[in-house]
Amino acid sequence: MNSRFGSHAELVADDRACVWHPFTQQRGWAQEEPVIIERGEGTDLVDTTGRRYIDGVSSLWCNVHGHAHPRIDAAVRAQLDRVAHSTMLGLTHPAAIRLARRLVDLAPPGLTRVFYSDSGSTATEIALKMAFQYWRQRGEDEARRTRFIALRDAYHGDTIGSVSVGGIDLFHSMYRPLLFDTLKAVPGDIADMGRLFDDHPGEIAAVIMEPLVQGAAGILVHPPGYLRAVRALCDEHGALLICDEVATGFGRTGKMFACEHEDVAPDLLCTAKGLTGGYLPLAATLATEKIYEGFLGEFEEFRTFFHGHTYTGNPLACAAALATLDVFEEERTLERLAPKIELLAELLEPIAARREVAEVRRCGTMTGIELCGYPVDLRMGHRVALEARSRGAIVRPLGDTVVLMPPLAISERDLIRLVEITAEAIDVATAAAPAQLA
Ligand SMILES: *Cc1c(COP(=O)(O)O)cnc(C)c1O
């Protein structure tokens, strides 16, 4: 099958000649046959050779209602007939206005202002800068609040600010000399965070965390009550709480936002990935009225938030996001998700019992299957992904943790098949290399 951009062979040649892929060792990439995705249908992806795969990781954790959803397609097309892009700097547009209203109505209470950008990294970068500037503008004493507490193993994006609050050594340690200094708390250990607050009285601007589950760390699930305890600690010490819901937002944990599980309302909330249903790049950082008001002043006071990306609040992306929220209502996505989450939990039980599997961690649909101690150079997680691919499912590991994050719209039948394929892939990949059980 040929793509309208050329034959499969031509595309492979030019990919190898010109493309540098993210988070990819290009030497290994060039030795493998690339899968070139030609189109999506529901929760399937189809490649240029006509092979069909279940999109087992929601095209990097962002697809929600499936690909080529008629409702979202039509909304993007309708916007395309009007304008593809204008700017939010000095102008505004209907889709961004409507979407801001919808997000404010949906979000945990108190989040009343929506600041757009275009990726999860920018959403967290913006939250950090807002928190920092907010305290700087509050007067001499409050201006001492310049430090951030982040969690060990955290992931908040790849820009320098978001990497500064990151805690995954493999991704982040290289850049240490470029990063600002942050305090790192042990995830799930509220006493540890309490000590950091006690050691730095009046210095903490904000705590930033992924609520309930740290995704890129390998789906690390926090003990129940931890998020709420962090909220209480922030209140006690007068610090802001930033919740990074880039991965957890829009239904991934079973509720619209993970914060809802513990009735927590953060001061700043970051969203991106699922916001447009996985269609187009868009992010939103939501803030409380109190933070917003901290930026009000006369022009010449320069309390302005001097930040804004060129494609901030792009109209096509906002139209996709509005349609995505409509589909949540029309298809009762969250209601219909609950039994699928139960099914997933059942399906994973026998996998957790396998000798090759150290642990299965899950929060809602977000699933990490950690394999037992294989040497790094075996790339066991990657091997499992290749075996799964040859059986008709796209999964992407984080090291030796096999991640499953199906679109919320996946059918029960495909969910069963996805877990079956994953189990088989683990069997086949590990059979060749016995674990070096430590
Ligand atoms: C993916 C992710 C980000 C970064 O989002 P990008 O759109 O890739 O920049 C930030 N925070 C969390 C929790 C994420 O999972």
Tab-separated table of C-alpha atoms and ligand atoms in Angstrom:
chain	number	residue	atom	x	y	z
A	1	MET	CA	0.000	0.000	0.000
A	2	ASN	CA	1.280	3.465	-0.829
A	3	SER	CA	0.749	6.548	1.236
A	4	ARG	CA	-0.231	9.689	-0.615
A	5	PHE	CA	3.262	10.883	0.348
A	6	GLY	CA	5.037	8.088	-1.547
A	7	SER	CA	5.757	4.379	-1.389
A	8	HIS	CA	6.568	2.613	1.874
A	9	ALA	CA	10.156	2.027	0.711
A	10	GLU	CA	10.710	5.702	-0.174
A	11	LEU	CA	9.342	6.775	3.176
A	12	VAL	CA	11.564	4.343	5.083
A	13	ALA	CA	14.608	5.628	3.184
A	14	ASP	CA	13.829	9.274	3.902
A	15	ASP	CA	12.969	8.617	7.534
A	16	ARG	CA	16.390	7.007	7.951
A	17	ALA	CA	18.050	9.805	6.008
A	18	CYS	CA	16.392	12.869	7.555
A	19	VAL	CA	14.361	12.260	10.715
A	20	TRP	CA	15.746	12.419	14.249
A	21	HIS	CA	13.177	10.787	16.565
A	22	PRO	CA	12.430	11.867	20.136
A	23	PHE	CA	13.635	9.726	23.089
A	24	THR	CA	15.215	7.398	20.514
A	25	GLN	CA	18.713	5.980	20.088
A	26	GLN	CA	18.930	6.530	16.357
A	27	ARG	CA	21.515	3.773	15.864
A	28	GLY	CA	19.035	1.143	17.037
A	29	TRP	CA	16.183	2.830	15.176
A	30	ALA	CA	17.993	2.636	11.829
A	31	GLN	CA	18.457	-1.118	12.309
A	32	GLU	CA	14.764	-1.787	12.825
A	33	GLU	CA	11.993	-1.729	10.260
A	34	PRO	CA	9.947	1.384	11.110
A	35	VAL	CA	6.178	1.187	11.399
A	36	ILE	CA	4.786	4.085	9.393
A	37	ILE	CA	1.312	4.967	10.574
A	38	GLU	CA	-0.903	5.904	7.664
A	39	ARG	CA	-4.244	6.364	9.374
A	40	GLY	CA	-6.303	5.728	12.470
A	41	GLU	CA	-9.729	4.147	12.776
A	42	GLY	CA	-11.377	4.173	16.167
A	43	THR	CA	-8.850	2.796	18.604
A	44	ASP	CA	-6.796	1.138	15.834
A	45	LEU	CA	-3.819	2.425	13.892
A	46	VAL	CA	-3.103	1.234	10.351
A	47	ASP	CA	0.383	1.331	8.806
A	48	THR	CA	1.546	1.843	5.215
A	49	THR	CA	1.726	-1.917	4.674
A	50	GLY	CA	-1.937	-2.253	5.665
A	51	ARG	CA	-1.238	-3.849	9.049
A	52	ARG	CA	-3.613	-2.921	11.838
A	53	TYR	CA	-2.722	-2.380	15.506
A	54	ILE	CA	-4.609	-1.608	18.698
A	55	ASP	CA	-3.367	1.805	19.894
A	56	GLY	CA	-2.380	0.436	23.302
A	57	VAL	CA	-0.803	3.654	24.573
A	58	SER	CA	-3.307	6.158	23.125
A	59	SER	CA	-0.619	7.539	20.777
A	60	LEU	CA	1.525	8.556	23.716
A	61	TRP	CA	-1.190	8.901	26.335
A	62	CYS	CA	-3.303	11.500	24.567
A	63	ASN	CA	-6.004	9.836	22.467
A	64	VAL	CA	-9.335	9.647	24.297
A	65	HIS	CA	-12.337	8.876	22.067
A	66	GLY	CA	-10.487	7.067	19.286
A	67	HIS	CA	-8.995	8.256	15.994
A	68	ALA	CA	-10.967	9.863	13.175
A	69	HIS	CA	-13.933	10.371	15.473
A	70	PRO	CA	-16.663	11.867	13.228
A	71	ARG	CA	-17.694	14.449	15.830
A	72	ILE	CA	-14.167	15.783	16.419
A	73	ASP	CA	-13.241	15.561	12.717
A	74	ALA	CA	-16.284	17.664	11.840
A	75	ALA	CA	-15.464	20.267	14.494
A	76	VAL	CA	-11.916	20.668	13.216
A	77	ARG	CA	-13.136	20.885	9.607
A	78	ALA	CA	-15.740	23.501	10.519
A	79	GLN	CA	-13.052	25.591	12.215
A	80	LEU	CA	-10.757	25.082	9.229
A	81	ASP	CA	-13.405	26.675	7.033
A	82	ARG	CA	-13.150	29.811	9.182
A	83	VAL	CA	-9.540	30.241	10.282
A	84	ALA	CA	-6.726	27.803	11.104
A	85	HIS	CA	-4.741	30.136	13.288
A	86	SER	CA	-4.895	33.613	14.732
A	87	THR	CA	-3.260	34.833	17.939
A	88	MET	CA	-4.214	35.166	21.605
A	89	LEU	CA	-1.710	38.020	22.010
A	90	GLY	CA	-3.867	41.107	21.672
A	91	LEU	CA	-6.774	39.219	20.037
A	92	THR	CA	-9.121	36.447	21.026
A	93	HIS	CA	-11.433	33.956	19.281
A	94	PRO	CA	-14.699	32.119	19.934
A	95	ALA	CA	-13.335	28.574	20.393
A	96	ALA	CA	-10.744	29.659	22.990
A	97	ILE	CA	-13.365	31.658	24.899
A	98	ARG	CA	-15.911	28.819	24.932
A	99	LEU	CA	-13.296	26.263	25.889
A	100	ALA	CA	-12.049	28.402	28.793
A	101	ARG	CA	-15.604	28.564	30.129
A	102	ARG	CA	-16.020	24.788	29.794
A	103	LEU	CA	-12.718	24.081	31.526
A	104	VAL	CA	-13.495	26.409	34.419
A	105	ASP	CA	-16.882	24.668	34.864
A	106	LEU	CA	-15.274	21.206	34.750
A	107	ALA	CA	-12.179	21.796	36.874
A	108	PRO	CA	-11.949	21.425	40.652
A	109	PRO	CA	-13.488	24.429	42.441
A	110	GLY	CA	-11.657	27.742	42.592
A	111	LEU	CA	-9.790	27.428	39.291
A	112	THR	CA	-11.268	30.350	37.402
A	113	ARG	CA	-8.656	31.438	34.856
A	114	VAL	CA	-7.320	29.594	31.818
A	115	PHE	CA	-3.912	30.332	30.311
A	116	TYR	CA	-3.316	28.491	27.048
A	117	SER	CA	-0.143	27.074	25.572
A	118	ASP	CA	0.685	24.107	23.373
A	119	SER	CA	2.284	21.223	25.270
A	120	GLY	CA	2.502	19.639	28.681
A	121	SER	CA	5.999	21.032	29.122
A	122	THR	CA	4.806	24.568	28.517
A	123	ALA	CA	1.788	24.045	30.786
A	124	THR	CA	4.076	23.162	33.719
A	125	GLU	CA	6.700	25.765	32.797
A	126	ILE	CA	3.931	28.377	32.918
A	127	ALA	CA	2.648	27.163	36.297
A	128	LEU	CA	6.168	27.415	37.749
A	129	LYS	CA	6.693	30.938	36.389
A	130	MET	CA	3.237	32.046	37.558
A	131	ALA	CA	3.872	30.728	41.084
A	132	PHE	CA	7.300	32.361	41.217
A	133	GLN	CA	6.123	35.731	39.893
A	134	TYR	CA	3.032	35.670	42.094
A	135	TRP	CA	5.154	35.626	45.251
A	136	ARG	CA	7.668	38.163	43.878
A	137	GLN	CA	4.805	40.594	43.433
A	138	ARG	CA	3.380	40.085	46.922
A	139	GLY	CA	5.937	42.184	48.791
A	140	GLU	CA	9.316	41.803	50.415
A	141	ASP	CA	8.556	39.015	52.851
A	142	GLU	CA	6.678	36.828	50.366
A	143	ALA	CA	9.348	37.382	47.717
A	144	ARG	CA	11.503	34.953	49.728
A	145	ARG	CA	9.269	32.186	48.420
A	146	THR	CA	11.486	31.196	45.509
A	147	ARG	CA	11.893	27.442	45.967
A	148	PHE	CA	9.910	24.533	44.604
A	149	ILE	CA	9.351	21.136	46.129
A	150	ALA	CA	9.041	18.391	43.520
A	151	LEU	CA	8.807	14.636	43.897
A	152	ARG	CA	11.615	12.199	43.290
A	153	ASP	CA	11.015	10.377	39.955
A	154	ALA	CA	8.757	13.224	38.787
A	155	TYR	CA	8.233	14.035	35.124
A	156	HIS	CA	6.847	17.403	34.097
A	157	GLY	CA	8.196	17.797	30.556
A	158	ASP	CA	11.400	18.391	28.640
A	159	THR	CA	11.984	22.153	28.696
A	160	ILE	CA	14.631	23.417	31.111
A	161	GLY	CA	12.169	24.670	33.735
A	162	SER	CA	10.087	21.501	33.681
A	163	VAL	CA	13.263	19.397	33.725
A	164	SER	CA	14.406	21.346	36.813
A	165	VAL	CA	11.426	19.964	38.737
A	166	GLY	CA	11.890	16.542	37.136
A	167	GLY	CA	13.455	13.646	38.976
A	168	ILE	CA	14.140	10.900	36.448
A	169	ASP	CA	17.941	10.636	36.352
A	170	LEU	CA	18.076	8.927	32.972
A	171	PHE	CA	16.291	11.852	31.308
A	172	HIS	CA	17.375	14.722	33.539
A	173	SER	CA	20.824	14.269	35.155
A	174	MET	CA	22.734	15.280	31.994
A	175	TYR	CA	21.305	18.794	32.234
A	176	ARG	CA	21.938	19.302	35.973
A	177	PRO	CA	24.346	22.251	35.460
A	178	LEU	CA	21.653	24.103	33.499
A	179	LEU	CA	18.830	23.569	35.980
A	180	PHE	CA	17.554	25.634	38.899
A	181	ASP	CA	17.824	24.043	42.298
A	182	THR	CA	14.730	22.306	43.682
A	183	LEU	CA	13.903	20.310	46.806
A	184	LYS	CA	13.024	16.673	46.200
A	185	ALA	CA	10.496	14.854	48.355
A	186	VAL	CA	10.141	11.077	48.576
A	187	PRO	CA	6.851	10.246	46.802
A	188	GLY	CA	4.134	8.999	49.123
A	189	ASP	CA	6.045	9.982	52.287
A	190	ILE	CA	4.281	13.003	53.755
A	191	ALA	CA	6.675	13.242	56.709
A	192	ASP	CA	9.559	13.657	54.278
A	193	MET	CA	7.849	16.582	52.573
A	194	GLY	CA	6.991	18.015	55.989
A	195	ARG	CA	10.708	18.048	56.851
A	196	LEU	CA	11.523	19.971	53.669
A	197	PHE	CA	8.949	22.598	54.630
A	198	ASP	CA	10.339	22.768	58.182
A	199	ASP	CA	13.912	23.144	56.927
A	200	HIS	CA	12.970	26.034	54.619
A	201	PRO	CA	10.462	28.202	56.469
A	202	GLY	CA	8.868	30.869	54.290
A	203	GLU	CA	10.932	29.838	51.251
A	204	ILE	CA	8.606	27.445	49.423
A	205	ALA	CA	6.749	28.980	46.477
A	206	ALA	CA	4.919	25.808	45.526
A	207	VAL	CA	4.821	22.041	45.521
A	208	ILE	CA	4.501	20.576	42.033
A	209	MET	CA	3.310	17.002	41.625
A	210	GLU	CA	1.504	14.563	39.376
A	211	PRO	CA	-1.617	13.750	41.414
A	212	LEU	CA	-2.194	10.085	42.403
A	213	VAL	CA	0.162	8.526	39.885
A	214	GLN	CA	3.574	9.412	38.475
A	215	GLY	CA	3.308	8.376	34.849
A	216	ALA	CA	6.711	8.599	33.209
A	217	ALA	CA	8.350	7.251	36.373
A	218	GLY	CA	6.755	3.916	35.408
A	219	ILE	CA	3.166	4.362	36.653
A	220	LEU	CA	4.067	4.789	40.324
A	221	VAL	CA	0.862	4.995	42.323
A	222	HIS	CA	0.806	7.029	45.544
A	223	PRO	CA	-0.855	5.733	48.713
A	224	PRO	CA	-4.458	6.934	49.124
A	225	GLY	CA	-4.668	10.215	51.012
A	226	TYR	CA	-1.214	11.413	49.979
A	227	LEU	CA	-2.468	14.124	47.614
A	228	ARG	CA	-4.864	15.425	50.224
A	229	ALA	CA	-2.097	15.444	52.840
A	230	VAL	CA	0.150	17.432	50.478
A	231	ARG	CA	-2.680	19.944	50.005
A	232	ALA	CA	-2.966	20.300	53.794
A	233	LEU	CA	0.792	20.723	54.152
A	234	CYS	CA	0.826	23.464	51.503
A	235	ASP	CA	-2.017	25.245	53.307
A	236	GLU	CA	-0.270	24.948	56.650
A	237	HIS	CA	2.903	26.518	55.243
A	238	GLY	CA	1.242	29.033	52.936
A	239	ALA	CA	2.648	27.478	49.747
A	240	LEU	CA	0.850	26.950	46.454
A	241	LEU	CA	0.010	23.497	45.083
A	242	ILE	CA	0.559	22.827	41.385
A	243	CYS	CA	-1.073	19.639	40.083
A	244	ASP	CA	0.298	18.403	36.789
A	245	GLU	CA	-2.676	16.572	35.261
A	246	VAL	CA	-1.104	16.426	31.811
A	247	ALA	CA	-1.198	12.608	31.890
A	248	THR	CA	-3.956	11.997	34.453
A	249	GLY	CA	-6.467	14.540	33.165
A	250	PHE	CA	-9.485	13.844	30.955
A	251	GLY	CA	-10.568	10.527	32.352
A	252	ARG	CA	-7.363	8.513	32.463
A	253	THR	CA	-7.803	7.645	36.173
A	254	GLY	CA	-11.570	7.075	35.883
A	255	LYS	CA	-12.589	10.623	36.817
A	256	MET	CA	-12.230	13.740	34.685
A	257	PHE	CA	-9.318	14.921	36.838
A	258	ALA	CA	-7.286	12.793	39.256
A	259	CYS	CA	-7.603	15.516	41.931
A	260	GLU	CA	-11.311	14.663	42.207
A	261	HIS	CA	-10.485	11.272	43.776
A	262	GLU	CA	-9.273	13.091	46.890
A	263	ASP	CA	-11.473	16.192	46.662
A	264	VAL	CA	-8.425	18.352	46.201
A	265	ALA	CA	-8.404	21.689	44.414
A	266	PRO	CA	-4.908	22.855	43.505
A	267	ASP	CA	-3.920	26.520	43.046
A	268	LEU	CA	-2.603	25.778	39.577
A	269	LEU	CA	-3.639	22.864	37.364
A	270	CYS	CA	-1.774	21.830	34.216
A	271	THR	CA	-3.511	19.997	31.384
A	272	ALA	CA	-2.468	19.003	27.879
A	273	LYS	CA	-2.293	15.476	26.364
A	274	GLY	CA	-5.975	14.420	26.423
A	275	LEU	CA	-7.352	17.950	26.187
A	276	THR	CA	-7.927	17.768	22.423
A	277	GLY	CA	-8.743	14.064	22.496
A	278	GLY	CA	-5.222	13.506	21.189
A	279	TYR	CA	-5.904	15.447	18.000
A	280	LEU	CA	-3.827	18.614	18.134
A	281	PRO	CA	-1.264	20.216	20.429
A	282	LEU	CA	-2.944	22.316	23.086
A	283	ALA	CA	-2.370	22.906	26.774
A	284	ALA	CA	-4.101	24.893	29.470
A	285	THR	CA	-2.782	26.039	32.836
A	286	LEU	CA	-5.669	26.869	35.156
A	287	ALA	CA	-5.197	29.319	38.029
A	288	THR	CA	-7.238	30.564	40.969
A	289	GLU	CA	-8.664	34.066	41.049
A	290	LYS	CA	-6.253	34.896	43.875
A	291	ILE	CA	-3.218	34.136	41.706
A	292	TYR	CA	-4.765	35.932	38.760
A	293	GLU	CA	-5.402	39.042	40.847
A	294	GLY	CA	-1.776	39.031	41.958
A	295	PHE	CA	-0.896	39.957	38.378
A	296	LEU	CA	-3.287	42.918	38.107
A	297	GLY	CA	-1.905	46.425	38.212
A	298	GLU	CA	-1.270	49.585	36.269
A	299	PHE	CA	0.477	49.091	32.951
A	300	GLU	CA	3.663	50.761	34.176
A	301	GLU	CA	3.885	48.461	37.207
A	302	PHE	CA	4.785	45.611	34.851
A	303	ARG	CA	2.963	42.932	36.803
A	304	THR	CA	2.057	41.431	33.444
A	305	PHE	CA	2.717	37.717	32.911
A	306	PHE	CA	5.280	38.031	30.149
A	307	HIS	CA	4.806	34.645	28.547
A	308	GLY	CA	3.042	33.432	25.417
A	309	HIS	CA	3.817	30.939	22.690
A	310	THR	CA	3.089	31.710	19.069
A	311	TYR	CA	0.520	28.921	18.675
A	312	THR	CA	-1.026	29.462	22.114
A	313	GLY	CA	-4.758	28.694	22.051
A	314	ASN	CA	-4.724	27.653	18.405
A	315	PRO	CA	-8.311	27.718	17.043
A	316	LEU	CA	-8.209	24.279	15.385
A	317	ALA	CA	-6.929	22.771	18.622
A	318	CYS	CA	-9.555	24.590	20.708
A	319	ALA	CA	-12.285	23.342	18.358
A	320	ALA	CA	-10.989	19.773	18.771
A	321	ALA	CA	-10.958	20.236	22.561
A	322	LEU	CA	-14.546	21.517	22.640
A	323	ALA	CA	-15.714	18.561	20.561
A	324	THR	CA	-13.742	16.209	22.823
A	325	LEU	CA	-15.637	17.553	25.853
A	326	ASP	CA	-18.926	17.201	23.960
A	327	VAL	CA	-18.158	13.564	23.221
A	328	PHE	CA	-17.489	12.933	26.933
A	329	GLU	CA	-21.117	13.938	27.526
A	330	GLU	CA	-22.752	12.457	24.432
A	331	GLU	CA	-21.076	9.067	24.746
A	332	ARG	CA	-21.127	9.051	28.572
A	333	THR	CA	-17.460	8.166	28.331
A	334	LEU	CA	-16.657	8.169	32.045
A	335	GLU	CA	-19.720	6.104	32.996
A	336	ARG	CA	-18.888	3.542	30.349
A	337	LEU	CA	-15.255	3.516	31.400
A	338	ALA	CA	-15.899	2.271	34.942
A	339	PRO	CA	-16.677	-1.378	33.981
A	340	LYS	CA	-13.709	-1.375	31.573
A	341	ILE	CA	-11.418	-0.376	34.431
A	342	GLU	CA	-12.782	-3.276	36.494
A	343	LEU	CA	-12.265	-5.633	33.580
A	344	LEU	CA	-8.697	-4.379	33.117
A	345	ALA	CA	-7.954	-5.012	36.803
A	346	GLU	CA	-9.215	-8.613	36.436
A	347	LEU	CA	-7.319	-9.215	33.212
A	348	LEU	CA	-4.072	-8.045	34.814
A	349	GLU	CA	-4.275	-10.413	37.792
A	350	PRO	CA	-2.763	-13.452	36.048
A	351	ILE	CA	-0.042	-11.235	34.555
A	352	ALA	CA	0.954	-9.993	38.003
A	353	ALA	CA	1.350	-13.617	39.105
A	354	ARG	CA	3.921	-14.432	36.428
A	355	ARG	CA	7.512	-15.157	37.360
A	356	GLU	CA	8.816	-12.680	34.768
A	357	VAL	CA	6.732	-9.868	36.217
A	358	ALA	CA	7.921	-8.031	39.331
A	359	GLU	CA	4.830	-5.891	39.832
A	360	VAL	CA	1.743	-4.572	38.092
A	361	ARG	CA	0.791	-0.993	39.025
A	362	ARG	CA	-2.417	0.632	37.913
A	363	CYS	CA	-4.522	3.707	38.471
A	364	GLY	CA	-7.694	3.765	36.390
A	365	THR	CA	-6.565	2.827	32.877
A	366	MET	CA	-2.928	3.809	33.475
A	367	THR	CA	-1.035	0.533	33.754
A	368	GLY	CA	2.619	-0.341	34.316
A	369	ILE	CA	3.814	-3.959	34.132
A	370	GLU	CA	7.305	-4.049	35.590
A	371	LEU	CA	9.436	-6.953	34.398
A	372	CYS	CA	11.904	-8.742	36.682
A	373	GLY	CA	15.582	-7.720	36.684
A	374	TYR	CA	16.792	-8.175	33.112
A	375	PRO	CA	20.175	-6.681	32.120
A	376	VAL	CA	19.770	-3.232	30.568
A	377	ASP	CA	21.417	-4.215	27.289
A	378	LEU	CA	18.734	-6.857	26.657
A	379	ARG	CA	16.194	-4.013	26.344
A	380	MET	CA	13.518	-6.410	27.559
A	381	GLY	CA	10.766	-3.763	27.637
A	382	HIS	CA	11.536	-2.895	24.038
A	383	ARG	CA	11.566	-6.571	23.031
A	384	VAL	CA	8.149	-7.033	24.563
A	385	ALA	CA	6.910	-4.017	22.598
A	386	LEU	CA	8.275	-5.503	19.337
A	387	GLU	CA	6.607	-8.851	20.042
A	388	ALA	CA	3.339	-7.071	20.828
A	389	ARG	CA	3.612	-5.107	17.611
A	390	SER	CA	4.026	-8.238	15.507
A	391	ARG	CA	0.808	-9.526	17.163
A	392	GLY	CA	-1.184	-6.381	16.432
A	393	ALA	CA	-0.807	-3.982	19.354
A	394	ILE	CA	1.293	-0.849	19.841
A	395	VAL	CA	2.693	-0.593	23.347
A	396	ARG	CA	5.644	1.513	24.454
A	397	PRO	CA	7.721	0.627	27.480
A	398	LEU	CA	9.396	2.893	30.010
A	399	GLY	CA	12.622	0.973	30.512
A	400	ASP	CA	11.546	-2.504	31.637
A	401	THR	CA	8.061	-1.376	32.588
A	402	VAL	CA	5.561	-2.213	29.873
A	403	VAL	CA	2.953	0.548	29.809
A	404	LEU	CA	-0.662	0.077	28.768
A	405	MET	CA	-2.765	3.202	28.418
A	406	PRO	CA	-5.613	2.422	26.019
A	407	PRO	CA	-7.929	5.145	24.719
A	408	LEU	CA	-10.976	5.528	26.985
A	409	ALA	CA	-13.147	4.503	24.027
A	410	ILE	CA	-11.542	1.051	23.649
A	411	SER	CA	-14.094	-1.757	23.413
A	412	GLU	CA	-14.074	-4.526	26.020
A	413	ARG	CA	-13.202	-6.953	23.243
A	414	ASP	CA	-10.124	-4.965	22.235
A	415	LEU	CA	-9.142	-4.435	25.850
A	416	ILE	CA	-9.132	-8.201	26.336
A	417	ARG	CA	-7.117	-8.642	23.151
A	418	LEU	CA	-4.632	-5.926	24.158
A	419	VAL	CA	-3.911	-7.638	27.486
A	420	GLU	CA	-3.735	-11.077	25.802
A	421	ILE	CA	-1.255	-9.809	23.237
A	422	THR	CA	0.814	-8.155	25.960
A	423	ALA	CA	0.910	-11.372	28.019
A	424	GLU	CA	1.956	-13.391	24.985
A	425	ALA	CA	4.596	-10.818	24.066
A	426	ILE	CA	6.033	-11.011	27.592
A	427	ASP	CA	6.124	-14.835	27.335
A	428	VAL	CA	7.890	-14.888	23.999
A	429	ALA	CA	10.353	-12.078	24.703
A	430	THR	CA	11.365	-13.387	28.117
A	431	ALA	CA	11.521	-17.053	27.110
A	432	ALA	CA	14.678	-16.313	25.157
A	433	ALA	CA	16.411	-14.662	28.124
A	434	PRO	CA	15.949	-15.946	31.648
A	435	ALA	CA	15.722	-13.194	34.241
A	436	GLN	CA	18.769	-12.639	36.418
A	437	LEU	CA	16.741	-12.704	39.548
A	438	ALA	CA	18.617	-10.601	42.053
B	1	LIG	C1	3.758	14.056	28.971
B	1	LIG	C2	3.820	14.821	30.249
B	1	LIG	C3	4.303	16.144	30.269
B	1	LIG	C4	4.889	16.797	29.057
B	1	LIG	O1	3.981	16.991	28.053
B	1	LIG	P1	4.479	17.314	26.558
B	1	LIG	O2	3.247	17.640	25.823
B	1	LIG	O3	5.170	16.069	26.097
B	1	LIG	O4	5.429	18.454	26.661
B	1	LIG	C5	4.244	16.827	31.461
B	1	LIG	N1	3.754	16.258	32.576
B	1	LIG	C6	3.299	14.991	32.597
B	1	LIG	C7	2.739	14.435	33.863
B	1	LIG	C8	3.324	14.228	31.441
B	1	LIG	O5	2.916	12.949	31.457
